[in-house]
Coordinates of C-alpha atoms in Angstrom, one line a residue:
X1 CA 0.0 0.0 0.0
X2 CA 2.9 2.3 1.1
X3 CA 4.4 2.0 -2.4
X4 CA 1.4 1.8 -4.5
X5 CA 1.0 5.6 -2.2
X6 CA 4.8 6.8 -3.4
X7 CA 4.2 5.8 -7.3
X8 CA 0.8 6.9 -7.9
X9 CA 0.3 9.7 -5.2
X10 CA 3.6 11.1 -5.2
X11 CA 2.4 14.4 -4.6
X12 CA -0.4 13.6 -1.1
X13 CA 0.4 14.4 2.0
X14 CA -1.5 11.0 3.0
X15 CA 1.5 8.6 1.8
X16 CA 3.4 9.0 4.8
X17 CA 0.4 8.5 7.3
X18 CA -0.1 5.1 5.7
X19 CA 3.3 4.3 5.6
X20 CA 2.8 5.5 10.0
X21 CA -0.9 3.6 10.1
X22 CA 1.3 0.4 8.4
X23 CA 4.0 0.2 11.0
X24 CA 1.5 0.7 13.4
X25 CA -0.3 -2.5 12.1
X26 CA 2.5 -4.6 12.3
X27 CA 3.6 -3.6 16.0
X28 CA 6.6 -1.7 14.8
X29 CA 7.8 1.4 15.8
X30 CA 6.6 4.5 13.7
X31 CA 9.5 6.7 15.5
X32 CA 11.5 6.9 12.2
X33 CA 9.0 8.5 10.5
X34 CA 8.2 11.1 13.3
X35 CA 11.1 13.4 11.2
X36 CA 8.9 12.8 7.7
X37 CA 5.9 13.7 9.3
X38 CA 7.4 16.4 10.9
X39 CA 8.7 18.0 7.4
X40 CA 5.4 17.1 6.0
X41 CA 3.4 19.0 8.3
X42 CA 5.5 22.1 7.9
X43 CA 5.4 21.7 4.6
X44 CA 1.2 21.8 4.4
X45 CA 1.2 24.6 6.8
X46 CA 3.4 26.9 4.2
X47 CA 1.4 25.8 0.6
X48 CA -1.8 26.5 2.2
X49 CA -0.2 30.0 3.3
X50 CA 1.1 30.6 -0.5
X51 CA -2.2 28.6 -1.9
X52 CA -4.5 31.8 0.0
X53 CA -1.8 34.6 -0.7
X54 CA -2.7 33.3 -4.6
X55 CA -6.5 33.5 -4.0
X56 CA -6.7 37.1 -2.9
X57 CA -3.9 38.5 -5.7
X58 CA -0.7 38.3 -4.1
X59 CA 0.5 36.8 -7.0
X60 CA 4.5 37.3 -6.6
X61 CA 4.0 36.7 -2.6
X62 CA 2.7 33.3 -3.3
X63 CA 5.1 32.4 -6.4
X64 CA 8.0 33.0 -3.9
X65 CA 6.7 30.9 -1.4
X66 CA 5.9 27.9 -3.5
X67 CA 9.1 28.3 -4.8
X68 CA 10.7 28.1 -1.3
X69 CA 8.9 25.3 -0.4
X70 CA 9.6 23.2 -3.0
X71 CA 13.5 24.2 -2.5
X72 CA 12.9 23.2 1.4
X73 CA 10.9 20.6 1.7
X74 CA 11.8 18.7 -2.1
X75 CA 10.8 15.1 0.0
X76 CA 7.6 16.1 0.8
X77 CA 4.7 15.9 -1.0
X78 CA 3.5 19.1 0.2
X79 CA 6.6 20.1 -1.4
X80 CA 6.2 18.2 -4.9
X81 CA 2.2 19.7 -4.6
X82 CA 4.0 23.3 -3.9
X83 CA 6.5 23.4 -7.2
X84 CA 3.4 21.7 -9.3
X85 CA 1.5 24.7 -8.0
X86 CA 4.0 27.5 -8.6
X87 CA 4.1 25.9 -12.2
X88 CA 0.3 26.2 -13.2
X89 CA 0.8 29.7 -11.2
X90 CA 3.5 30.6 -14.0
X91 CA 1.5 29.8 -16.7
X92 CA -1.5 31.7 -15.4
X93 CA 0.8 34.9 -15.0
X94 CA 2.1 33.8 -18.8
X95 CA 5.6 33.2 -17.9
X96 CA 5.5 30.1 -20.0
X97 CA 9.2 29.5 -20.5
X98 CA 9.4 29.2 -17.1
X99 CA 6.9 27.0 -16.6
X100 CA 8.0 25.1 -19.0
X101 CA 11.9 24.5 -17.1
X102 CA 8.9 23.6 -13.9
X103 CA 7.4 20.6 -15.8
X104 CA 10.2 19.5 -17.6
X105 CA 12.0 19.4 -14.2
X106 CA 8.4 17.2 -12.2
X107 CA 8.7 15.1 -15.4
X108 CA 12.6 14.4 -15.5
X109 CA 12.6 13.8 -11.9
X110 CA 9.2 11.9 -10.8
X111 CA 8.5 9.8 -13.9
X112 CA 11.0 7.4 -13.2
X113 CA 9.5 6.3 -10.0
X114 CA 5.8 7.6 -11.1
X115 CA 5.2 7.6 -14.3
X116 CA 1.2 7.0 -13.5
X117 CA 0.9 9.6 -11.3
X118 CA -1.2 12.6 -11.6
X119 CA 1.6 14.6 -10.9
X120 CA 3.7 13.1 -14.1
X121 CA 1.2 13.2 -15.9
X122 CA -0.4 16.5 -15.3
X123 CA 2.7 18.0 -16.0
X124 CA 3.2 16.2 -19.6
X125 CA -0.1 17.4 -20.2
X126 CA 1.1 21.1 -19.7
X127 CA 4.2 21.0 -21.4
X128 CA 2.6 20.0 -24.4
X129 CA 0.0 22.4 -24.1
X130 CA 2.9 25.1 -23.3
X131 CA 4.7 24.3 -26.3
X132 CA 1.1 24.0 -28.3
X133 CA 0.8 27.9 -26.9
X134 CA 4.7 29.0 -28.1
X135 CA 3.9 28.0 -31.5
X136 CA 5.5 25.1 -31.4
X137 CA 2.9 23.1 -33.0
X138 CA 4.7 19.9 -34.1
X139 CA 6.8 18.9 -30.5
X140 CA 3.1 19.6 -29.4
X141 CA 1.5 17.6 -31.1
X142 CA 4.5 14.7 -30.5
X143 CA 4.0 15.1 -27.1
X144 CA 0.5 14.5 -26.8
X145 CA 1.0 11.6 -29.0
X146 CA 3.4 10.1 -26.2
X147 CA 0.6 10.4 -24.0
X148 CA -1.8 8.6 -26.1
X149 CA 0.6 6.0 -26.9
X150 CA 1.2 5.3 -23.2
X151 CA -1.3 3.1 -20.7
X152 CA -2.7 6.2 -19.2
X153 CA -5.7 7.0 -17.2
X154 CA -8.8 7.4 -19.3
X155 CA -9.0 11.8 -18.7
X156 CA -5.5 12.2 -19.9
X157 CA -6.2 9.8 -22.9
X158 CA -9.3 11.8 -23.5
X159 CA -7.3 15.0 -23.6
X160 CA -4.5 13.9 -25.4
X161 CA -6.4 12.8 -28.2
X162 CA -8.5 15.8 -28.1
X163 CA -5.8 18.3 -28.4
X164 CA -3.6 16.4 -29.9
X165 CA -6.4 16.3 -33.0
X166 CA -6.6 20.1 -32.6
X167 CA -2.8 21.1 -32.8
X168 CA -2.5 18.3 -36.1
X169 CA -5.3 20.5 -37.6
X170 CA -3.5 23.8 -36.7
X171 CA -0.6 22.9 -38.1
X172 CA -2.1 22.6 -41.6
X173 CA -4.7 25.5 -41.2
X174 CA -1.3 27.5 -40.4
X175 CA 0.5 25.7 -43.7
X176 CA -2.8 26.7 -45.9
X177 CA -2.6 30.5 -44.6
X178 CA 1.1 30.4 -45.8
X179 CA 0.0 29.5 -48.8
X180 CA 1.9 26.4 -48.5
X181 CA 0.6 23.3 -50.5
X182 CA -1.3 21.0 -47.9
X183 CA -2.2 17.3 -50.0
X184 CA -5.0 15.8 -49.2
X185 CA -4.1 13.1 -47.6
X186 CA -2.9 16.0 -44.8
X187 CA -6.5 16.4 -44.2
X188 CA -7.4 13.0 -44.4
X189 CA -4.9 12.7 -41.4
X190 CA -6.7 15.2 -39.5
X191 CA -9.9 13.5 -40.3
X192 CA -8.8 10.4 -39.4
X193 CA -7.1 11.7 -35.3
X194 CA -10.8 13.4 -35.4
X195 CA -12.4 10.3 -35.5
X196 CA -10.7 8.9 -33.3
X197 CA -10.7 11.2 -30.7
X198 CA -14.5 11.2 -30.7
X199 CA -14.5 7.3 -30.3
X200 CA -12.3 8.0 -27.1
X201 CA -13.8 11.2 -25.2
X202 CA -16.7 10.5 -23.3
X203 CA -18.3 13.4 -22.7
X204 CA -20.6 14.9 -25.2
X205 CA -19.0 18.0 -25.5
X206 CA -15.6 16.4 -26.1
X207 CA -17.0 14.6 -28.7
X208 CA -19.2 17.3 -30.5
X209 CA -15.6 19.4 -30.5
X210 CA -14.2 16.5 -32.3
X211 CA -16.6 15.9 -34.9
X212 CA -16.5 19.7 -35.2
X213 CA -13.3 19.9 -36.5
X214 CA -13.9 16.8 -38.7
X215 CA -16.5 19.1 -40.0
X216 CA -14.5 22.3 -40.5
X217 CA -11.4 20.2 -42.2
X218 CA -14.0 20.3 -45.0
X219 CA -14.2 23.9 -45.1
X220 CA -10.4 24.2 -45.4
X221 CA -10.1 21.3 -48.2
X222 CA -12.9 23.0 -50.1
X223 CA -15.4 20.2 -49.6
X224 CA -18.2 22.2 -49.8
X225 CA -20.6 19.4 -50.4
X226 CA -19.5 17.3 -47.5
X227 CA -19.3 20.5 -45.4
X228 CA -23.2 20.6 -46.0
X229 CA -23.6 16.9 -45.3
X230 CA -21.6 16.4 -42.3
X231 CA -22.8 19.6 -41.4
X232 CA -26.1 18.4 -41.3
X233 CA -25.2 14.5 -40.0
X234 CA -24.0 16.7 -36.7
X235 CA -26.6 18.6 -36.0
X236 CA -29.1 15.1 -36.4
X237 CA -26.3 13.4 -33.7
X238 CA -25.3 16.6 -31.2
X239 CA -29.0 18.0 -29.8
X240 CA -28.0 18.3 -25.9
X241 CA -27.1 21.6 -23.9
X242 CA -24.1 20.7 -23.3
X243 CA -23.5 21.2 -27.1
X244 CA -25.1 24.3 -27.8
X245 CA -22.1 26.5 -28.8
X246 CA -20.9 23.0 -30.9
X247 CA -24.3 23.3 -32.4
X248 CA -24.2 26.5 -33.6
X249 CA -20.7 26.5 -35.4
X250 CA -22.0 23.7 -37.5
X251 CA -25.5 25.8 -37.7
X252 CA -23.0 28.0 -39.3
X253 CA -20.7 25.6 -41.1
X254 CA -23.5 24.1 -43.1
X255 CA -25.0 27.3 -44.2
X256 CA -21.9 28.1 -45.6
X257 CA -21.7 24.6 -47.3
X258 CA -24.6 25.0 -49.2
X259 CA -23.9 28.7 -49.9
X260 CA -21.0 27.8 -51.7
X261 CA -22.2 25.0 -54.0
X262 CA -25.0 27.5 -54.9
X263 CA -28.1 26.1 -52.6
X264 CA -28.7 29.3 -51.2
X265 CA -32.4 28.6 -50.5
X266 CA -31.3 25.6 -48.6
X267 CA -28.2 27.9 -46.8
X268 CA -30.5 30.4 -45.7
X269 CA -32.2 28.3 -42.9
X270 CA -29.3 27.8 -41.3
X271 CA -28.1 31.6 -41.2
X272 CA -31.5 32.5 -39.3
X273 CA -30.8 30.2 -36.8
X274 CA -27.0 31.3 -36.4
X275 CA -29.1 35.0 -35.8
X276 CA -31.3 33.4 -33.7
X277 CA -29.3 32.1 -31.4
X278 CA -26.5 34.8 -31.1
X279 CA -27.9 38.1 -32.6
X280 CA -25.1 40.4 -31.5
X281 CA -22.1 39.2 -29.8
X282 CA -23.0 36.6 -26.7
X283 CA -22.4 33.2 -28.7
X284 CA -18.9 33.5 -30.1
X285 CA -16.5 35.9 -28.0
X286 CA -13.6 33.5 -28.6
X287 CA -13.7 34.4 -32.5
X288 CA -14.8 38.5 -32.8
X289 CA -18.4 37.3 -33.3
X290 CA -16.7 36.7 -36.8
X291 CA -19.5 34.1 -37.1
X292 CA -22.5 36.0 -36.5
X293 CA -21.5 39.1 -38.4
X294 CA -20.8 36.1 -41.8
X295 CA -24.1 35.0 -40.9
X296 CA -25.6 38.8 -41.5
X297 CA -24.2 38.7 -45.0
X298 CA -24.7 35.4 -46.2
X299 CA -28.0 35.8 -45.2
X300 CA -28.4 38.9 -47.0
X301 CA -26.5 37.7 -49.7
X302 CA -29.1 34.4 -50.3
X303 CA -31.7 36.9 -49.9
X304 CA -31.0 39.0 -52.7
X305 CA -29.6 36.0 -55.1
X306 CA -32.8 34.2 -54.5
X307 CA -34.9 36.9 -55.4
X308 CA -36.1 37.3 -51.3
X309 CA -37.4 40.2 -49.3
X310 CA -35.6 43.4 -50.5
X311 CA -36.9 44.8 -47.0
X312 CA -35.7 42.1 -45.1
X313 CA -32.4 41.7 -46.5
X314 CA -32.1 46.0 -45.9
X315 CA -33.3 45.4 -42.6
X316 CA -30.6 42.8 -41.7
X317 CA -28.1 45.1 -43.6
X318 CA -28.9 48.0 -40.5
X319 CA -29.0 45.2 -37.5
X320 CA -25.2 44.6 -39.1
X321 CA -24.0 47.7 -38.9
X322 CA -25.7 48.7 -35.3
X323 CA -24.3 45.6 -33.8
X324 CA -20.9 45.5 -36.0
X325 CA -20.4 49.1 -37.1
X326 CA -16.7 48.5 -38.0
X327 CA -17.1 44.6 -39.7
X328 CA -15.3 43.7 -42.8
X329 CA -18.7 42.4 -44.0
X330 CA -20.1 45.7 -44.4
X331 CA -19.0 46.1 -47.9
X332 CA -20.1 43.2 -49.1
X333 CA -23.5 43.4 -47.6
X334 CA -24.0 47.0 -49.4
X335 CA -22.6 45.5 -52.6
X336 CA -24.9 42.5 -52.5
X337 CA -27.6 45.6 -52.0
X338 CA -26.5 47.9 -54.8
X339 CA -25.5 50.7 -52.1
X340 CA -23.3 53.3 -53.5
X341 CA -20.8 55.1 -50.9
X342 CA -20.2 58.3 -52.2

């Protein structure tokens, strides 16, 4: 029990109670472990100290004391917990090249005697993320390919995959805005890590954000046809509320699939709903409610190439510019309307 503690809770304060509750057990004397607890103890006492001084904004205060403790009390798991901590603290204050040395050091030193533990595997989980965040897509993505690889705990399988699907498809969406020839079988590859990352998340919204991005690589491989079909096919399999901001992307994607293949009766459903659900800005903050504002124009484009409402497609044309006054789509609406700027 006292091992199993050390190699997959390297980081709990519990493992040396057990180890005390153990000797205990077998009528030996706990007295050589009175030091460890001792050290262990202190140890708790000063990351709950830095763990508040984080929680009401003393930010440096607390970096410096996890940063102490771990250089104090490095045989403690209060200690291992501490430099962990100070870590996830870095990256939150976006000092990732140090937090990056942090990891690398858990990783180097705990994974040889823990290489289950949360505490290992946390910290692979950040450096690949770190590296995802310095633009340094492809050792990202080869990290989080180790972890897949590896017998891991079903979360940090689930991840893994998950982001590891998501930096693949960054590095060709970054290749195709270069300009940079990406072969289809480069999309077929993301298709194929987006597959099978749905298959291993569990949770809905996990897999809704997978399929998601099998939909999108549609977009960028200028399937416009399959865009509208798998665009469709997700919003028949993803209905929940868990889903709903899932569900409106690929509201959006398949409008713009059938747009472009000239189905712009069949497109223009799918705008209204995109309007419905997010009319100005609360949907989509991560993107500049770059969505929404496309939505407007299709929308107003389909209108007037269908031969629609003149006042409806002018009415959605003044909703865009109240909401969006400074949008890129603005010109193209009043093109699509025959408005002259003198």
């Amino acid at each position: 029990m006292a091992t199993r503690m050390r190699t997959l809770h390297p980081d709990s304060s519990y493992g040396i109670r057990v180890e005390m509750a153990m000797r205990e057990a077998a009528g030996q004397t706990t007295q050589p472990l009175a030091e460890r607890l001792e050290r262990e103890l202190k140890a708790s006492a000063a990351y709950d100290d830095a763990t508040s001084q984080a929680k009401v904004g003393r930010v440096e205060d607390a970096l410096k004391e996890l940063k102490r403790i771990w250089d104090t009390y490095p045989d403690t798991a209060a200690g291992r917990r501490a430099y962990s901590s100070y870590g996830h603290l870095l990256i939150k204050e976006r000092r990732d090249e140090e937090a990056y040395e942090v990891f690398r050091e858990i990783v180097d030193l705990f994974e040889p005697i823990a290489p289950q533990s949360r505490l290992v595997l946390e910290s692979k989980l950040r450096l690949a993320a770190l590296l995802h965040r310095g633009n340094r897509h492809e050792e990202s993505h080869a990290a989080y390919l180790e972890l897949m690889s590896s017998k891991v705990p079903r979360y940090y399988l689930e991840t893994a995959a998950l982001q590891g699907a998501g930096v693949l498809f960054e590095i060709y969406i970054n290749k195709r805005n270069a300009n940079q020839p990406v072969p289809a079988e480069a999309w077929e590859r993301v298709r194929q890590f987006c597959k099978d990352a749905e298959a291993i998340c569990s949770k809905p919204v996990d897999k809704a954000r997978a399929r998601l991005m099998y939909l999108e690589s549609f977009q960028w491989d200028d399937q416009w046809e399959k865009v509208a079909i798998e665009g469709q096919r997700f919003l028949t399999d993803f209905r929940d509320e868990q889903t709903t901001l899932e569900q409106a992307t690929a509201t959006f994607f398949t409008g713009r699939g059938f747009y472009w293949i000239g189905k712009y009766a069949e497109a223009m459903p799918y705008f209204e709903r995109c309007i419905e659900w997010s009319p100005n800005r609360e949907l989509w903050p991560e993107v500049p409610f770059y969505h929404v504002q496309r939505a407007y124009f299709h929308l107003i484009s389909c209108l007037i190439k269908t031969g629609g409402s003149r006042q409806r497609a002018e009415a959605l044309y003044q909703t865009l510019k109240t909401y969006f006054p400074r949008s890129e789509f603005i010109p193209y609406a009043e093109r699509e309307l025959g408005i002259r700027k003198d």
